[in-house]
PDB file of N, CA, C and O in Angstrom:
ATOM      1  N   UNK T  14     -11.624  12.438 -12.633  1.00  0.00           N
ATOM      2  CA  UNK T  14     -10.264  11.923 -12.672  1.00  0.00           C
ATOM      3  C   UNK T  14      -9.681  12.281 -14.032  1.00  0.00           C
ATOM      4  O   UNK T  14     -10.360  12.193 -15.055  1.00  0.00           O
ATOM      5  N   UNK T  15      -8.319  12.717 -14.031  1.00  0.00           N
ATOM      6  CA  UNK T  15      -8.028  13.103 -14.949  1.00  0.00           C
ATOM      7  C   UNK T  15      -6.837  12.147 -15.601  1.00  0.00           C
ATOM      8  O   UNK T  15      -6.276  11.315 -14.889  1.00  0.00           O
ATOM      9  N   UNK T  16      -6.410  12.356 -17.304  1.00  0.00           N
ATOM     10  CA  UNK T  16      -5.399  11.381 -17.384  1.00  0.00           C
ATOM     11  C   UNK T  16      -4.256  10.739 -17.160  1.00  0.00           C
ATOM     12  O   UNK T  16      -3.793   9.617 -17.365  1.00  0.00           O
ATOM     13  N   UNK T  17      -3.751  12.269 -16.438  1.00  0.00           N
ATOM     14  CA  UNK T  17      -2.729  11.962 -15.560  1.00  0.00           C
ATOM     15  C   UNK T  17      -2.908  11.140 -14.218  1.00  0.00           C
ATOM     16  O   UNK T  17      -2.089  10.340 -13.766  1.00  0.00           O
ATOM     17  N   UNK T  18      -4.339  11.543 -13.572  1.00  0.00           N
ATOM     18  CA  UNK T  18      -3.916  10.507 -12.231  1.00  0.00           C
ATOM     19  C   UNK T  18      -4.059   8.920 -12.660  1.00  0.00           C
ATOM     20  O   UNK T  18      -3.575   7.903 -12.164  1.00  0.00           O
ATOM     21  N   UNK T  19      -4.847   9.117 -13.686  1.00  0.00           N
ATOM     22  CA  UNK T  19      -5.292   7.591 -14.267  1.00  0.00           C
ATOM     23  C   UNK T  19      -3.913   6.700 -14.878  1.00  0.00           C
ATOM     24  O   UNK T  19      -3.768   5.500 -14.643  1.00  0.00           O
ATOM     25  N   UNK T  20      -3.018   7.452 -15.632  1.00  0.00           N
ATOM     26  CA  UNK T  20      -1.815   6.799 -15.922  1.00  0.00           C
ATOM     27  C   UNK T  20      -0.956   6.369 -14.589  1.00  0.00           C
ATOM     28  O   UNK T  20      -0.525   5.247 -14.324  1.00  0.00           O
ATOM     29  N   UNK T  21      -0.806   7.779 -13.699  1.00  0.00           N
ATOM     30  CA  UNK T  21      -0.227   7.271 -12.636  1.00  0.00           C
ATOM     31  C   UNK T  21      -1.130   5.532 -11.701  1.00  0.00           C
ATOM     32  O   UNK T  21      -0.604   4.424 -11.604  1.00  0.00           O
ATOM     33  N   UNK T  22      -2.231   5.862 -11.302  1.00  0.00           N
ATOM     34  CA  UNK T  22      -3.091   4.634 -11.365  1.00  0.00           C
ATOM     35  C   UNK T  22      -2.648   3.612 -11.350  1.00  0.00           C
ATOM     36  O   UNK T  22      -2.156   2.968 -10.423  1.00  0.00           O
ATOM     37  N   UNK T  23      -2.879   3.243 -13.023  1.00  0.00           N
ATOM     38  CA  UNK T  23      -2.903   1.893 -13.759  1.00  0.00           C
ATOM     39  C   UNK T  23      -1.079   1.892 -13.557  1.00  0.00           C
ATOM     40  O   UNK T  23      -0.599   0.922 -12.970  1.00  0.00           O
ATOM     41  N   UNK T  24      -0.467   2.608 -13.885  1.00  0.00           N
ATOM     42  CA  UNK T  24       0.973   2.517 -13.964  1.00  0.00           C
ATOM     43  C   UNK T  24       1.923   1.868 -12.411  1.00  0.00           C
ATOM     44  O   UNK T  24       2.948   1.187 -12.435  1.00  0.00           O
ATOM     45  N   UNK T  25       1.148   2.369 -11.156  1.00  0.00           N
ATOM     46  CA  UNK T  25       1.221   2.009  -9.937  1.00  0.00           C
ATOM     47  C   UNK T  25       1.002   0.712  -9.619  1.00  0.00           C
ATOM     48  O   UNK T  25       1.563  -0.012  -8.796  1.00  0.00           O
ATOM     49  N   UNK T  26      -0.358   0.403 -10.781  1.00  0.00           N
ATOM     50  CA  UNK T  26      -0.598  -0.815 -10.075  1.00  0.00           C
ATOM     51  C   UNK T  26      -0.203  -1.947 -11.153  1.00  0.00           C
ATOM     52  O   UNK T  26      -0.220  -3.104 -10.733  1.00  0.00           O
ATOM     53  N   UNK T  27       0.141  -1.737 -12.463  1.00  0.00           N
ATOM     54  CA  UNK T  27       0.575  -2.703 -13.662  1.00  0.00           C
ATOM     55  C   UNK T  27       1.553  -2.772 -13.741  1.00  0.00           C
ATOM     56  O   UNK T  27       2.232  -2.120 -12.948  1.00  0.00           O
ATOM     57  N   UNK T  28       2.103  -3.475 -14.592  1.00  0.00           N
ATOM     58  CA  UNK T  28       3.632  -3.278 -15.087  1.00  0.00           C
ATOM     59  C   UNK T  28       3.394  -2.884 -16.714  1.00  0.00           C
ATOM     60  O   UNK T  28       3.684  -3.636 -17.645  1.00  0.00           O
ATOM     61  N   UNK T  29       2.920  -1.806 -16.823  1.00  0.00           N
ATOM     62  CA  UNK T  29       3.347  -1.478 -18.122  1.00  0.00           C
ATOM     63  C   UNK T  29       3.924  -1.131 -18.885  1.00  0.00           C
ATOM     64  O   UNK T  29       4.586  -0.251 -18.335  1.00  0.00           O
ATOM     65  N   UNK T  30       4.424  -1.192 -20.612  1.00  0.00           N
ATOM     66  CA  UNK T  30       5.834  -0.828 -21.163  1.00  0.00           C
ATOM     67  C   UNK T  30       5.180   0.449 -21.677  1.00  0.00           C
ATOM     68  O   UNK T  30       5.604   1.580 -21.439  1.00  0.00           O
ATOM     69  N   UNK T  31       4.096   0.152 -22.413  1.00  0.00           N
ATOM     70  CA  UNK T  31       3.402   1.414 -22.961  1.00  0.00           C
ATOM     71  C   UNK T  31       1.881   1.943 -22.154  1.00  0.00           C
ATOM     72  O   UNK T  31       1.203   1.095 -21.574  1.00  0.00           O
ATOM     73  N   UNK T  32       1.610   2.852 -22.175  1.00  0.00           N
ATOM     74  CA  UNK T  32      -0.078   3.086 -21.388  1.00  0.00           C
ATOM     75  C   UNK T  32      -0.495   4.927 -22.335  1.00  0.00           C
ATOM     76  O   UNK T  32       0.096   6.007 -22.317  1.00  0.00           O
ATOM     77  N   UNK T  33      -1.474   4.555 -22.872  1.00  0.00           N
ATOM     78  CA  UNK T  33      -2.462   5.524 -23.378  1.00  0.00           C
ATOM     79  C   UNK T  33      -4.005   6.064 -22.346  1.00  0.00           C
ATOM     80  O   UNK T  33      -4.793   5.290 -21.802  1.00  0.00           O
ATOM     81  N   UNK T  34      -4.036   6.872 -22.339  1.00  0.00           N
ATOM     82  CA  UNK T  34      -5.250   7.379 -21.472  1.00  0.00           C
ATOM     83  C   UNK T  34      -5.936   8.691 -22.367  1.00  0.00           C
ATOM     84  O   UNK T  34      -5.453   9.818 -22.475  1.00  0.00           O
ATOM     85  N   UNK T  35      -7.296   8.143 -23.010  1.00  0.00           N
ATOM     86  CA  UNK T  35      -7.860   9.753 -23.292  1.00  0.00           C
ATOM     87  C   UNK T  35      -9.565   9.666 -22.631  1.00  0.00           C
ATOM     88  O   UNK T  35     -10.431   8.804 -22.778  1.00  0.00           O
ATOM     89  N   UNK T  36      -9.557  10.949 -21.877  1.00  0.00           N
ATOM     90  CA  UNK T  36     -10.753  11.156 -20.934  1.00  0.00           C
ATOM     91  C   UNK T  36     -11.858  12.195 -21.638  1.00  0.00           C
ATOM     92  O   UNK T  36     -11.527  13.348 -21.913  1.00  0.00           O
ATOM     93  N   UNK T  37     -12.955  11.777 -21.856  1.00  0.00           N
ATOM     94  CA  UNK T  37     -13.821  12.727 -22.052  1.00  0.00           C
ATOM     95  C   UNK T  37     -15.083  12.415 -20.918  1.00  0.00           C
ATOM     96  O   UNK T  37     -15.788  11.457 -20.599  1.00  0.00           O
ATOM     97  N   UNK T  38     -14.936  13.579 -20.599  1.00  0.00           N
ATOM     98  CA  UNK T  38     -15.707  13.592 -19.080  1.00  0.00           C
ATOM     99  C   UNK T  38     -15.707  12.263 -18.164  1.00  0.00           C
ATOM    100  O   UNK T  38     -14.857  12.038 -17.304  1.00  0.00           O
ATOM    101  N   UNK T  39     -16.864  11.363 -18.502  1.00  0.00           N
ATOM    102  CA  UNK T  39     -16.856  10.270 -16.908  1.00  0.00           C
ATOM    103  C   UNK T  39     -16.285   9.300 -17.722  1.00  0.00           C
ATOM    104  O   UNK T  39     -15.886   8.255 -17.208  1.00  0.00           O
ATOM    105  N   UNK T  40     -16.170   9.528 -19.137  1.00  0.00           N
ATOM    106  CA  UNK T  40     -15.314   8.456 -20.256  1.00  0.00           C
ATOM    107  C   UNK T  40     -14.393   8.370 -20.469  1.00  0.00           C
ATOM    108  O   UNK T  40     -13.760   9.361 -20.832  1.00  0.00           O
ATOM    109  N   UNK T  41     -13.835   7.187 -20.364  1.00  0.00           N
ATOM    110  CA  UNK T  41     -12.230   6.393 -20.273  1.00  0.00           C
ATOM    111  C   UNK T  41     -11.858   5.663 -21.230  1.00  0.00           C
ATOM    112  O   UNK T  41     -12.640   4.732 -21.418  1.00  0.00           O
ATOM    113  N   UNK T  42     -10.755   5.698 -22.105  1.00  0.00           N
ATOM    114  CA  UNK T  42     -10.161   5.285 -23.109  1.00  0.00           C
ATOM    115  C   UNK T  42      -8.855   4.710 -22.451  1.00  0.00           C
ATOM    116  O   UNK T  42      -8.325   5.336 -21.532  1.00  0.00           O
ATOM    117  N   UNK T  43      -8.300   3.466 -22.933  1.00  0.00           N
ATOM    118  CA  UNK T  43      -7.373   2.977 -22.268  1.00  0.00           C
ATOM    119  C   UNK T  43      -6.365   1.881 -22.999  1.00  0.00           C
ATOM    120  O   UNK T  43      -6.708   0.699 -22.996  1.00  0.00           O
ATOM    121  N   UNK T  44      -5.187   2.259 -23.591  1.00  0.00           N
ATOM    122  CA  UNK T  44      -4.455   1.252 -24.134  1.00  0.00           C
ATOM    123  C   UNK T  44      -3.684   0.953 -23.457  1.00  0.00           C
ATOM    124  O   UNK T  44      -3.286   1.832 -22.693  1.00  0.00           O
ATOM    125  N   UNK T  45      -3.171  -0.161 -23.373  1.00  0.00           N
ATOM    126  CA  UNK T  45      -2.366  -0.489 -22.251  1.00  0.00           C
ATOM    127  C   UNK T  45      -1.288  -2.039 -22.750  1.00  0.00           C
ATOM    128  O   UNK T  45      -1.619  -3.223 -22.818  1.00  0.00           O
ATOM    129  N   UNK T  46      -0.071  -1.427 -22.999  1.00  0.00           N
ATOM    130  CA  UNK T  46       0.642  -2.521 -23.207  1.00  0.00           C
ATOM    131  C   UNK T  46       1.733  -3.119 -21.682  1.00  0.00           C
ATOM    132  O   UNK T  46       2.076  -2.703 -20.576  1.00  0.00           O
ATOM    133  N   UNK T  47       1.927  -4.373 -22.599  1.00  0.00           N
ATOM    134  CA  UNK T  47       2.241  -5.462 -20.963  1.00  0.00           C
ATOM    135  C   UNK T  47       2.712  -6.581 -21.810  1.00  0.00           C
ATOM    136  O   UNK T  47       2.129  -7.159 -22.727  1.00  0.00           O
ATOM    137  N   UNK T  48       3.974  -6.775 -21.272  1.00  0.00           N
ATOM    138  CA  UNK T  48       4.979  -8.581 -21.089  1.00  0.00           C
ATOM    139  C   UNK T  48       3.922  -9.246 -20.508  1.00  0.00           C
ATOM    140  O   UNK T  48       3.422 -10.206 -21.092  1.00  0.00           O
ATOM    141  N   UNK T  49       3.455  -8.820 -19.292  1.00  0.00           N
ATOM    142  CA  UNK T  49       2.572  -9.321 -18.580  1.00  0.00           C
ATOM    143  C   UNK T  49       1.809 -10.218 -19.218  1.00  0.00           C
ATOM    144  O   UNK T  49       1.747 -11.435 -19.043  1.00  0.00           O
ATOM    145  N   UNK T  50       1.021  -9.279 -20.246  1.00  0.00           N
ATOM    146  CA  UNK T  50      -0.489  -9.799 -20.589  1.00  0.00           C
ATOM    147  C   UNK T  50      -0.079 -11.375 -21.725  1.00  0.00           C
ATOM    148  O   UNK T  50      -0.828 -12.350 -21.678  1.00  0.00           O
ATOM    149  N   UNK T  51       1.167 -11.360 -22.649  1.00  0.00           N
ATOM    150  CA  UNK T  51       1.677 -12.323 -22.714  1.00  0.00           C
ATOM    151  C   UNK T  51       0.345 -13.840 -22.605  1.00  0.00           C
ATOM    152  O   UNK T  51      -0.415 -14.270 -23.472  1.00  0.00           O
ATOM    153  N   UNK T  52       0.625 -14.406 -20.743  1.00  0.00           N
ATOM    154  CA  UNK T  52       0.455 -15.690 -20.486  1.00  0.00           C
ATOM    155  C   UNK T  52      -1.378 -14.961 -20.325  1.00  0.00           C
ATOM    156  O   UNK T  52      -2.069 -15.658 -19.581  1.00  0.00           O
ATOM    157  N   UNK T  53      -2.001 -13.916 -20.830  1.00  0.00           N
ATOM    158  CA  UNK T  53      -3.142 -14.061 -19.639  1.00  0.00           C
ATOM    159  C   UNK T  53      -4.338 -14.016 -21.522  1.00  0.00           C
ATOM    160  O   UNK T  53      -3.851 -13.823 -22.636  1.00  0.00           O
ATOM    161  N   UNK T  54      -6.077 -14.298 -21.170  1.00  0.00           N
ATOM    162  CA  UNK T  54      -6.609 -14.017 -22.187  1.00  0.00           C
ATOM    163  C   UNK T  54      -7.198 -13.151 -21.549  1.00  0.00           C
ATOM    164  O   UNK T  54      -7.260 -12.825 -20.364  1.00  0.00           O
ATOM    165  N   UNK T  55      -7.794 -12.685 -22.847  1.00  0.00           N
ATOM    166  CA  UNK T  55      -7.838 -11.205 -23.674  1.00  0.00           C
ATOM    167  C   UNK T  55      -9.268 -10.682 -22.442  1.00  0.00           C
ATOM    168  O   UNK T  55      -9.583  -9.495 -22.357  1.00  0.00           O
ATOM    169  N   UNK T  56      -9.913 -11.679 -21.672  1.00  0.00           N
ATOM    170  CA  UNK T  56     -10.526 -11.557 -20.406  1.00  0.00           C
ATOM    171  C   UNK T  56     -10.105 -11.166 -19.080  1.00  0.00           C
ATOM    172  O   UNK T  56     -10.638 -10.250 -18.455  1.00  0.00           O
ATOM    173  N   UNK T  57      -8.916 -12.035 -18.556  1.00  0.00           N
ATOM    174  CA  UNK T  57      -7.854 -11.988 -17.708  1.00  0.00           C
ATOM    175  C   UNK T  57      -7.439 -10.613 -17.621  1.00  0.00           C
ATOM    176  O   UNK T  57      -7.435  -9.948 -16.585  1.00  0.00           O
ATOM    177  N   UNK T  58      -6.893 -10.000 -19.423  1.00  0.00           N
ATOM    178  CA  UNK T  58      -6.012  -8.650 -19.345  1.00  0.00           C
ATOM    179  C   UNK T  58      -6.915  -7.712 -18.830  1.00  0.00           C
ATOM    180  O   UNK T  58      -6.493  -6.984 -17.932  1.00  0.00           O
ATOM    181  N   UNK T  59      -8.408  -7.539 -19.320  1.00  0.00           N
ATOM    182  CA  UNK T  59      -9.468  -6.505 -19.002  1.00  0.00           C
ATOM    183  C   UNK T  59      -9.588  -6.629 -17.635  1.00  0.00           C
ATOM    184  O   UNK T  59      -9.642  -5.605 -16.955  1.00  0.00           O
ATOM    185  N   UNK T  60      -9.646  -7.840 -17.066  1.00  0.00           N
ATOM    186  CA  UNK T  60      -9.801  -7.822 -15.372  1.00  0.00           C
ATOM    187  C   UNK T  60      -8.809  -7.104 -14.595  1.00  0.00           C
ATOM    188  O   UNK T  60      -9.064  -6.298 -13.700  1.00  0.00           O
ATOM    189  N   UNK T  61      -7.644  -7.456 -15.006  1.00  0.00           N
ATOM    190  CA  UNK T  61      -6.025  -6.912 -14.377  1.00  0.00           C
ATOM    191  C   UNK T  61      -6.500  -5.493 -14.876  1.00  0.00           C
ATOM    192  O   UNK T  61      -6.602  -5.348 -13.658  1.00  0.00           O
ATOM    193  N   UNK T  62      -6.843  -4.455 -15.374  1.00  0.00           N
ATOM    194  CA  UNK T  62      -6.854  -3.174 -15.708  1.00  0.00           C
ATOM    195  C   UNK T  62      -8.362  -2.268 -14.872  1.00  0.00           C
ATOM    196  O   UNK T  62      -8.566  -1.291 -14.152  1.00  0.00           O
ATOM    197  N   UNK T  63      -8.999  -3.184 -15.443  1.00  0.00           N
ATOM    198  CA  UNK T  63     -10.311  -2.886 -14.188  1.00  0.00           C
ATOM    199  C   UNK T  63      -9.514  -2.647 -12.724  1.00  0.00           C
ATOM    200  O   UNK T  63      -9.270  -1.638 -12.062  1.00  0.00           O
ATOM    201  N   UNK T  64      -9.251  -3.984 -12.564  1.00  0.00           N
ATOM    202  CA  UNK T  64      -8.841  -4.263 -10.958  1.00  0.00           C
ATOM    203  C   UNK T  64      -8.909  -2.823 -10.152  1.00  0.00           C
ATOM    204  O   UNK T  64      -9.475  -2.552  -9.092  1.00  0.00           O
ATOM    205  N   UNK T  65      -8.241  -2.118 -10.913  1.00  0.00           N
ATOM    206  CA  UNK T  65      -7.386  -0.383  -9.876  1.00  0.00           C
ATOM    207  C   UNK T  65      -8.545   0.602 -10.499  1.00  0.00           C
ATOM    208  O   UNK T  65      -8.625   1.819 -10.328  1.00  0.00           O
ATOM    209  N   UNK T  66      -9.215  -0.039 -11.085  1.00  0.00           N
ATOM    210  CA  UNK T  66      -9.942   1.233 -11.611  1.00  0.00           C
ATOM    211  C   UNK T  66     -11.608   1.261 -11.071  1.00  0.00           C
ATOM    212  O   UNK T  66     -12.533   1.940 -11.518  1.00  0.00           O
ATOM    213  N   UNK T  67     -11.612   0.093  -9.756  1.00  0.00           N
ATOM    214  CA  UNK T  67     -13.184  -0.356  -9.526  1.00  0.00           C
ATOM    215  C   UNK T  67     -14.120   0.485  -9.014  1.00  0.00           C
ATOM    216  O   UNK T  67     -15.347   0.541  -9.099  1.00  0.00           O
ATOM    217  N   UNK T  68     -12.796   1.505  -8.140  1.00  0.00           N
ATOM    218  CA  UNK T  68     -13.302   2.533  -7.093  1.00  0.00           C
ATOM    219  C   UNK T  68     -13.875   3.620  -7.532  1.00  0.00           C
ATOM    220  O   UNK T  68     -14.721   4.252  -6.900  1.00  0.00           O
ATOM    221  N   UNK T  69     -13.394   3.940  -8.787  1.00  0.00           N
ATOM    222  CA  UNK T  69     -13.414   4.967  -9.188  1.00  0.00           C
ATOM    223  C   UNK T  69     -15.080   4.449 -10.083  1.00  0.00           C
ATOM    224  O   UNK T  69     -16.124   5.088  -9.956  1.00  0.00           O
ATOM    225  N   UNK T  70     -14.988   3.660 -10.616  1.00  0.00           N
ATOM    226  CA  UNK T  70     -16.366   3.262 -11.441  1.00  0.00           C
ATOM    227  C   UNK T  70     -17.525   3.093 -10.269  1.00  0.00           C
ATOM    228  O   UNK T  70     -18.540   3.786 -10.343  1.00  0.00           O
ATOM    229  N   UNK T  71     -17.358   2.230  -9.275  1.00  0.00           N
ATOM    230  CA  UNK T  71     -18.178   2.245  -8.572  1.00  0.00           C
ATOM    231  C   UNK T  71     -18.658   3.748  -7.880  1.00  0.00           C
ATOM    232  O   UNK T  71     -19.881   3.763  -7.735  1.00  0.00           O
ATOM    233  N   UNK T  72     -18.017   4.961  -7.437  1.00  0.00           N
ATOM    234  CA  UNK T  72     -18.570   5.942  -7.063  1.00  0.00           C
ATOM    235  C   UNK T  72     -19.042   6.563  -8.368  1.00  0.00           C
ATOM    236  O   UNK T  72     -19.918   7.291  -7.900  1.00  0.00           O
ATOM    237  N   UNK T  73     -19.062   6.704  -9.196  1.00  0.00           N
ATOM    238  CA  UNK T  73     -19.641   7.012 -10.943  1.00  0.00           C
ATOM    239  C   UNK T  73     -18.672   8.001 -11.379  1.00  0.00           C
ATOM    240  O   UNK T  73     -18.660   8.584 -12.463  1.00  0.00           O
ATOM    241  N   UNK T  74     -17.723   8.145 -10.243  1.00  0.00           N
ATOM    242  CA  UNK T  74     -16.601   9.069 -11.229  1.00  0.00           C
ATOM    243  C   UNK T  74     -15.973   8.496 -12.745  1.00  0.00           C
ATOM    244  O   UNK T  74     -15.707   9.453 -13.472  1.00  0.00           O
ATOM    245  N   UNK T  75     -15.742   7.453 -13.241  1.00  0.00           N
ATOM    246  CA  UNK T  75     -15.762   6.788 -14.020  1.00  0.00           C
ATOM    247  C   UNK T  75     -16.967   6.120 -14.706  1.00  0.00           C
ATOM    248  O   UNK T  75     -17.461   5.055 -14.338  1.00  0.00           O
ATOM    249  N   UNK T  76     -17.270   6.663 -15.460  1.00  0.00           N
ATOM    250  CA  UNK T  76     -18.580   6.070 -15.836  1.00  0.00           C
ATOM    251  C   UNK T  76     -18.920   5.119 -17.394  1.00  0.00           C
ATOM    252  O   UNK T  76     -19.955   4.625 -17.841  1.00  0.00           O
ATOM    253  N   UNK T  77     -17.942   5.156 -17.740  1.00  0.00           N
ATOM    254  CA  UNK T  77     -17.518   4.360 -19.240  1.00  0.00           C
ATOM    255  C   UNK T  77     -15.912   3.917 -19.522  1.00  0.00           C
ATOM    256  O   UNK T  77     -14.984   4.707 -19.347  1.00  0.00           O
ATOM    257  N   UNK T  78     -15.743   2.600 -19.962  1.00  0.00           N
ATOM    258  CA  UNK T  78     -14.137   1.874 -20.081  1.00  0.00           C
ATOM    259  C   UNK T  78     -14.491   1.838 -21.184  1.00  0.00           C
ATOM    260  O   UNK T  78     -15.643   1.617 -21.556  1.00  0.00           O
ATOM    261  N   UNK T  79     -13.241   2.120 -22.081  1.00  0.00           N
ATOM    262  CA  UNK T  79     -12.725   1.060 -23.116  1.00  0.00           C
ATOM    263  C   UNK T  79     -11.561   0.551 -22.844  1.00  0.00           C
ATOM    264  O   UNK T  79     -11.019   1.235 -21.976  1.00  0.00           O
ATOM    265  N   UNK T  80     -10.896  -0.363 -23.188  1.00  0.00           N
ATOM    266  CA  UNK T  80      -9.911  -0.884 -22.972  1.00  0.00           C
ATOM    267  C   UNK T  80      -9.645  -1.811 -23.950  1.00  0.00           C
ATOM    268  O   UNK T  80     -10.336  -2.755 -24.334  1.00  0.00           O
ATOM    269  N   UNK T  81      -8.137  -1.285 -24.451  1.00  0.00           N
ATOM    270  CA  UNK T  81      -7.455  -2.698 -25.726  1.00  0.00           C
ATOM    271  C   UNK T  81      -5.760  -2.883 -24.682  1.00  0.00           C
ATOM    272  O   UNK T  81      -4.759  -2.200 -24.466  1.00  0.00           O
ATOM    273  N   UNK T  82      -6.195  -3.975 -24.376  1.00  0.00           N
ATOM    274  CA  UNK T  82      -4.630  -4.713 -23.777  1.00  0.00           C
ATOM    275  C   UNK T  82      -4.225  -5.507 -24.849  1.00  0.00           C
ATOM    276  O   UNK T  82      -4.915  -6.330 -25.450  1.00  0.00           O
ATOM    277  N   UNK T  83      -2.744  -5.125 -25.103  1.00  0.00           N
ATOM    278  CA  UNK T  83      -1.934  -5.893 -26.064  1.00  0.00           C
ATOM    279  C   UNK T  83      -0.400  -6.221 -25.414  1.00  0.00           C
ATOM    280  O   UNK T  83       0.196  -5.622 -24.518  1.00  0.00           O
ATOM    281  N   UNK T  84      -0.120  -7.035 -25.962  1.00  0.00           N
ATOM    282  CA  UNK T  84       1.254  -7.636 -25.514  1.00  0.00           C
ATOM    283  C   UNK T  84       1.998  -6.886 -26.432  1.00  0.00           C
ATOM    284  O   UNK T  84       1.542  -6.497 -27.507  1.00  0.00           O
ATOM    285  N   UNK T  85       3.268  -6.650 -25.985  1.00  0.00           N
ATOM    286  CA  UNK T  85       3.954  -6.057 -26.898  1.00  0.00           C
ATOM    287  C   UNK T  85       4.440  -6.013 -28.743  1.00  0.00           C
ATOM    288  O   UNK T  85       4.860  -5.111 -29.467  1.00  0.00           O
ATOM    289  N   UNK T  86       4.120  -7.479 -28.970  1.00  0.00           N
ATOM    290  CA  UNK T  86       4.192  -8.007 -30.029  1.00  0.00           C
ATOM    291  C   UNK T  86       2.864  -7.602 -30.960  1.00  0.00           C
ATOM    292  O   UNK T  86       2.987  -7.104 -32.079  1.00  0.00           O
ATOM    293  N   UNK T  87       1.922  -7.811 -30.502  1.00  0.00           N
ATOM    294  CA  UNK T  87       0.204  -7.536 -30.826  1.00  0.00           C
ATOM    295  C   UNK T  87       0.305  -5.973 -31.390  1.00  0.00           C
ATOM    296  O   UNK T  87      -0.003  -5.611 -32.525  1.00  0.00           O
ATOM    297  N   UNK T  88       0.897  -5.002 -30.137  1.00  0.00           N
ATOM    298  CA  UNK T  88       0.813  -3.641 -30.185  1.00  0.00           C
ATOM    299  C   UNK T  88       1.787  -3.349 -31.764  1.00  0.00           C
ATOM    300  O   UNK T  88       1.466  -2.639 -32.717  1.00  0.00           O
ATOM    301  N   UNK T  89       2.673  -3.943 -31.628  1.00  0.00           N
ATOM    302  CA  UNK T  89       3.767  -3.386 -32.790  1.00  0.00           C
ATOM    303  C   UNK T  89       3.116  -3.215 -33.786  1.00  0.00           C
ATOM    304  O   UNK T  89       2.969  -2.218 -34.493  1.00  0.00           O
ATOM    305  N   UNK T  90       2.336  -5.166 -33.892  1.00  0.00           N
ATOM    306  CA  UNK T  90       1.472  -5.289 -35.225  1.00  0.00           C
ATOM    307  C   UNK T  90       0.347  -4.714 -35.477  1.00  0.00           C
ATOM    308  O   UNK T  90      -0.072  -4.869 -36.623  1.00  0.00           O
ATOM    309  N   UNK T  91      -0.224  -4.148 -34.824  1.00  0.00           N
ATOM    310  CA  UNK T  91      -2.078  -3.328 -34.618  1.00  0.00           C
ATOM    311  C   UNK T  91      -1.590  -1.861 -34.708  1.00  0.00           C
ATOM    312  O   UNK T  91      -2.355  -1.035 -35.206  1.00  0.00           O
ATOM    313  N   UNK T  92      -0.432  -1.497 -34.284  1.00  0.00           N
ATOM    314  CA  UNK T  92      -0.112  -0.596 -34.481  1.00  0.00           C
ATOM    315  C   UNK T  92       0.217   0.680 -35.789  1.00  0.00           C
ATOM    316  O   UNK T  92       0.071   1.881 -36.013  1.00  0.00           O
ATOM    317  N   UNK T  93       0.795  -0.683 -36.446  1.00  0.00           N
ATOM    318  CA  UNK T  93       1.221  -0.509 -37.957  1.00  0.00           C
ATOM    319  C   UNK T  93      -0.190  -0.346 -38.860  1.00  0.00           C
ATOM    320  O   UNK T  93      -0.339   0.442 -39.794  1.00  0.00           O
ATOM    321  N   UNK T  94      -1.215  -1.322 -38.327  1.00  0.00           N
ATOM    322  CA  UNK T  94      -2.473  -1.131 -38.974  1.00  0.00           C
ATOM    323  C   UNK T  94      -3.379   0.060 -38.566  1.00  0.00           C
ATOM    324  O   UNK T  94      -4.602   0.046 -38.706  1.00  0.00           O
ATOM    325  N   UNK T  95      -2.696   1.053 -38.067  1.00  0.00           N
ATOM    326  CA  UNK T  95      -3.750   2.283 -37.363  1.00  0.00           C
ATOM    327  C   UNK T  95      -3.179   3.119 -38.544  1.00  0.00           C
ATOM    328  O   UNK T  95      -3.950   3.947 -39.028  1.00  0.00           O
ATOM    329  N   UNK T  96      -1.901   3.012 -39.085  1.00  0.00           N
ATOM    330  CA  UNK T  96      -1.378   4.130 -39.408  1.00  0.00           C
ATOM    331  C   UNK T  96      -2.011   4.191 -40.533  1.00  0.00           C
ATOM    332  O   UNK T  96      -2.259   3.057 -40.943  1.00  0.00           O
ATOM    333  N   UNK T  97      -2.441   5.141 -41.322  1.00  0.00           N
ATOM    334  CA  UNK T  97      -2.625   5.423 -42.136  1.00  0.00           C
ATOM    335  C   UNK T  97      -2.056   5.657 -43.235  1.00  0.00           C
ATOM    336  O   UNK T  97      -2.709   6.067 -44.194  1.00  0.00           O
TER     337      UNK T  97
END
């Protein structure tokens, strides 16, 4: 699976404002911002992102997640701290 079908994916099935995807082979990298994630914890958000992605892990086409869900507010601020 590549990062494009994976954005389309998660994007189909989330409501996201922002979404990052970088793939190295069966490995999945995944940022994913959301209003959504807001009311949910930081457990909740990883479940909602899994959710669309089970099929793909369970046949081993996916074979490694990371995942950082941030609310929009979180992202601004974590954001600023990446930059160098």
């Amino acid at each position: 699976m590549n990062e494009e079908q994976l954005k389309t994916l998660l994007n189909d099935a989330l409501n996201l404002s922002e979404l990052y995807v970088k793939v190295d082979g069966a490995n999945v990298e995944i940022i994913a911002v959301s209003d959504d994630f807001e009311s949910m914890s930081k457990v909740k958000r990883q479940q909602a992102i899994y959710a669309p992605l089970n099929p793909h892990i369970s046949s081993g086409e996916i074979h490694a997640v990371s995942i950082k869900a941030y609310t929009p507010d979180d992202w601004a601020r974590d954001k600023k701290l990446m930059m160098p």
